[in-house]
Each structure stands twice: as C-alpha cells, then as structure tokens.
Amino acid sequence: MKLQNYINGQLVEPVAGQYIDNYNPATGEVYSCIPDSDEQDVELAVKAAQAAFTAWANTTAEKRGRILMRIADLIDQNLDRLAEAESIDNGKPLKLAKTVDIPRASSNMRFYGTAIQHFASEAHYMEGTEAINYTVRHPHGVAGCISPWNLPLYLFTWKIAPALAAGNCVVAKPSEVTPMTAYLLSEICMEAGLPAGVLNIVHGYGHKVGAAIVSHPKVPVISFTGGTTTGKSIAATAAPMFKKLSLELGGKNPNIIFADCDFDNALYTSVHSSFANQGQICLCGSRIFIERPLYDKFKEAFVEKVKALTVGDPLEDGTKVGAVVSEQHMQKVLSYIELAKEEGGTILAGGHQVQVEGRCAKGWFIAPTIIEGLSAECRTNTEEIFGPVVTLIPFDAEEEVIEYANCTAYGLSATIWTQNLTRAHRVAHQLHSGIVWINTWLLRDLRTPFGGMKSSGVGREGGFEALRFFTEPQNVCVKL
Ligand code: NDP
C-alpha cells in the first residue's frame, strides 16, 4: 500500500516522487510505503493552508465545531479499521488501540468541537477612568503540528483539534514510523467535508518535513510532541523567528509507593503504568520508589505479575505486551538494559529480547524488565528509556523520596500511592512534575492543563489552555 500526502483537500504524491518503507514491528516486514516528502511538499501545504485561512477563520465556531464532530463520528464508525491499522503500524496490542487510542482520538475532536463554543473573550471596565478594555483572540494563521509514534492518532488529533477549532489552518506531520492512521484520517476529513487546505498532512522524515515546517516563515505557531533533544533543536530554530511554541517532551516519571497504600490497587496499576504500550507512553512510571517496610512484599508480587504478562502477537486477544515500535528503538532499549547491568543493577524479570513464534518470528519484542539495586542518580534512573523497563528503589523517609523523584532533568508526571491524604497532598506539592496522580494513573480529564516542567516541555495543552495557545490575544481599549 502506498500512502499519500493530504494537501489542499487532495491525496497527492510527494513532488520528488520518493517513498520510505513502512515496517510492521510485530513481523519485522515492510507492509506499506509513505511519501519521503521535502520542503517542496511543505511549501505546497503551507500555500494551501494560507489560501484556506480567511474563509476558515470567518466560518462560525458553531460550523467549525460541527465539522469536527463529523470527523469524530467517522472516527467512531471506523473504530475497528483504525484500531487494526494502529496496532499493525505501532506494534501495540489491538485491544489497547481499540479501547484507548482510537476512542481518545474521537474524544479529542468532539472535545474541541464543543469547547470552542464556550471559549469566551474578556472585558475589563476601568472604574474612575471610564474606559473599557475588551480582549479578542484571533487565530494565528497556519499552525504547524508535529507528533510522535507512541500514541499516533491520539496525539496527532490532540494538536489538530484545538488548532482547527480556534480557526487556524494546519500543516501536520505524523511520525514517519507510524503514519497509517494519519493517512486514514485524511480520508475521513475528506468524507466529513473539511474544506480544502484547512488541514494538510505531509508525511516524511523529521529532519526534512518536520524541520521545513518549523523553519517556514509563514508558520508562526508550532505545537510539538516528541523527544527532548528534538525539542531543543526545534526551539533553536523557532526562537529567533519569534514563533509561538508548545513543546511536550520526554519524561522519567516517579511512581511513589508508601507502605500504607491500598496494596492491590497500587500493585495492579503499577503493572499497567510500567508496561502499558510496551512502556512507550510519556506518562509511564519508570522509577518505582517503595517505602522500605513494603519493599519485599511489593517486589515479590510485582515480579510475579510481570512475569505472567503475555508478550506476543499484538493482534491476538490475550496479548498484554506487543512489539516495540522499531528495530532501532529495540536496540536502544536493550542497550539501556546493558547499561543498568554495568551500573550494578540486578535483573529481576525480563532483560532480553523475546522470540515470538509464528508470523511474528522476526518481530521486535522485549520481555517486561524489572531492575533493582541501582542508585537514584545513575544514568539508568535519570535518562529516558521509553520502553518496557522499570527500576525498583527502596526509601525510608518522605524527604528522601521527594529528593529522588526530583533528581532528574525531567518533570512530566508522578504517581503517589498512600491512604494518608494529608501526606499525599504535601508530597504532590513538592514534586517538580506538571501532572501528579494520587492513587490512580492516567486518569485524564481533557479540561485540565497537560504538560511538563523542566526538560519535559514548555507550555500546557488541554482544555482552554490549548485554545489560548492557538490564538493571539489582542486588547482593545475604548475611552468612554
Ligand atoms: P522524536 O523527537 O524523535 O520525534 C517526534 C516527531 O518530531 C516525529 O514526527 C519526528 O519525525 C519529528 N522530528 C524529528 N526531528 C525533527 C526536527 N529536526 N524538526 C522537526 N521535527 C522533527 O520523538 P519520538 O517520535 O521518538 O517520540 C518519543 C518521545 O516523545 C519520547 O521522548 C516521549 O517521552 C515523547 N513524548 C512526550 C509526550 C508528552 O506529552 N510530553 C507524549 C508522548 C511522547 P520522525 O519520526 O521522522 O523522526
């Protein structure tokens, strides 16, 4: 199957006619190819978006919302097809794609299709001076949206939906590693009646297509989710051009378990928060800190549960852990397991590649891996691995675990398990993390601000924050 770019309402070949192989990570085989686009395609996409902008910005919020809702409905109607495509492209269990990724993509569209109806402007009356200020929010024009491979359609729509709802036109690039559902979304947008040029999807490599979007002078706003190193290079290009930037970057999230926690809930959820999507969720808890009196009991039960997780064909029903996204990524994760051993870690479970039988014999699978015996400051415990690997670290005191939790450059999310709510709030406020969950994980209310502190990013997505990001405030002062 040959994917195409979606530019000016049409599915088109890349100008240079070059394509990139697209792999199924569960079989290790090429199963489709995608445009190897370059700045010529980005130029066409930006021109189409510019041409569509005035009409789209002047379309009423109600009508823009209606089109987004139609896209949401079509995503729901195509649930099975999209979920299967996501699973094949990414290696994630089909069940996860069906219950999390694709439903969330339609929720994103529906959320912003309705949120824009409630996005009000502000007015400030100046007592004594007899003047009023009112603040209007204009869409920027063409927004650039760049997303990663771990939650492909979920994160792609999380950016596109608020950008479009606010009246911008968009030039978007999905990860070249997982392009399939973005391609299917272009077909859906055509069916939903999204006007030509309002959304343009250009496939290809980050260093070509992504870089061309970021450096394009007619794209004044960039929303990026991906690695911290890529975020740095995007910021370096965008800053001197005074572009507005939203950066959602990496994480090294602490999962803090106090001895008074609800044990079963903490255990069950920690298995999930460690290994869901093969540990390739920016919010996964990769460092598990356990209060010493509970350490041995938790470790024993956790190891037993993790060893029982079925690693295998993502399309099979019982599979809990699918393939990691690419051979290159598998090698990176395995190299971190080697590093952990060099740093003195002991492997309690996993620690190796898994050979799955049958059609997945050449796929890229890693056994869920648990490591103990490492310091909180070592490289294994401070660098992002982004795979099915977690470490266990005991602690004695609250201040000690807060110091451990905060000792990385990242600050995306954290989880706290305790029945003592006073302590839960006290600890939460001292964690340098943009998102803190207490006695739960990945419970998301789309109205809340989403994003990280420190090297985990700049700005917040979610709720009205995203609509503010995708609009330019303008204050008008009237002397009465
Ligand atoms: P990357 O940073 O490698 O890539 C993200 C996207 O940027 C891809 O589409 C990529 O294209 C593109 N890109 C790469 N180089 C450039 C460039 N120079 N200019 C513009 N675009 C570029 O991240 P991954 O895809 O590997 O995703 C994993 C990372 O994403 C992890 O660090 C994870 O923590 C983070 N993440 C953060 C989230 C958050 O909300 N904070 C959520 C999910 C993931 P290509 O694929 O071709 O390289």
Coordinates of C-alpha atoms and ligand atoms in Angstrom, one line a residue, residues 146-151 155 173-177 204-207 209-212 214 224-231 233-234 247-251 281-283 384 386 412 450-452 456 461, ligand 1:
I146 CA 4.3 17.6 14.8
S147 CA 3.6 14.4 16.7
P148 CA 5.5 11.2 17.8
W149 CA 5.0 7.5 17.2
N150 CA 3.9 6.1 20.6
L151 CA 0.2 7.2 20.5
L155 CA -1.6 12.7 19.9
K173 CA 3.4 15.8 10.3
P174 CA 2.9 12.4 12.0
S175 CA 5.9 10.3 12.9
E176 CA 7.3 8.6 9.8
V177 CA 7.5 5.4 11.9
G204 CA 8.2 12.0 5.8
Y205 CA 11.2 12.3 8.0
G206 CA 11.5 14.7 10.9
H207 CA 14.8 16.2 9.7
V209 CA 9.5 17.6 6.6
G210 CA 9.5 18.5 10.4
A211 CA 12.4 20.9 10.0
A212 CA 10.8 22.5 6.9
V214 CA 9.4 24.6 11.9
F224 CA 5.4 19.7 19.0
T225 CA 5.3 16.4 21.0
G226 CA 8.4 14.2 21.0
G227 CA 11.8 13.8 22.4
T228 CA 13.7 16.4 24.4
T229 CA 16.6 16.5 22.1
T230 CA 14.4 17.2 19.1
G231 CA 12.5 19.8 21.1
S233 CA 16.6 21.8 18.0
I234 CA 13.0 23.0 17.3
L247 CA 6.8 21.6 23.5
E248 CA 5.6 18.3 25.1
L249 CA 8.8 16.4 25.7
G250 CA 10.2 13.4 27.5
G251 CA 9.7 12.1 31.0
I281 CA 3.9 6.3 27.0
C282 CA 5.5 9.5 28.1
L283 CA 3.5 9.2 31.3
E384 CA 14.5 8.3 29.5
F386 CA 10.9 4.8 26.8
L412 CA 6.4 15.4 33.3
F450 CA -1.4 18.9 30.4
G451 CA 2.4 19.3 30.2
G452 CA 5.7 19.0 31.9
S456 CA 9.8 17.9 29.9
E461 CA -2.0 21.5 26.3
Ligands
NDP1 P1 11.1 12.4 18.2 O1 11.5 13.7 18.9 O2 12.2 11.6 17.6 O3 10.1 12.7 17.1 C1 8.8 13.4 17.3 C2 8.4 14.0 15.9 O4 9.2 15.0 15.5 C3 8.4 13.0 14.8 O5 7.3 13.2 13.9 C4 9.7 13.2 14.1 O6 9.8 12.8 12.8 C5 9.8 14.7 14.2 N1 11.1 15.3 14.1 C6 12.3 14.7 14.3 N2 13.3 15.6 14.1 C7 12.8 16.8 13.8 C8 13.3 18.1 13.5 N3 14.6 18.3 13.5 N4 12.4 19.1 13.3 C9 11.1 18.9 13.3 N5 10.5 17.6 13.6 C10 11.3 16.6 13.8 O7 10.3 11.6 19.3 P2 9.7 10.1 19.1 O8 8.9 10.1 17.9 O9 10.9 9.2 19.2 O10 8.8 10.0 20.4 C11 9.2 9.6 21.6 C12 9.4 10.8 22.5 O11 8.2 11.6 22.6 C13 9.7 10.4 23.9 O12 10.8 11.2 24.4 C14 8.5 10.7 24.7 O13 8.7 11.0 26.1 C15 8.0 11.9 24.0 N6 6.5 12.1 24.2 C16 6.1 13.1 25.0 C17 4.8 13.3 25.3 C18 4.3 14.4 26.1 O14 3.1 14.7 26.1 N7 5.2 15.1 26.9 C19 3.8 12.3 24.8 C20 4.3 11.3 24.0 C21 5.7 11.2 23.7 P3 10.5 11.3 12.6 O15 9.6 10.3 13.1 O16 10.6 11.2 11.1 O17 11.8 11.4 13.3

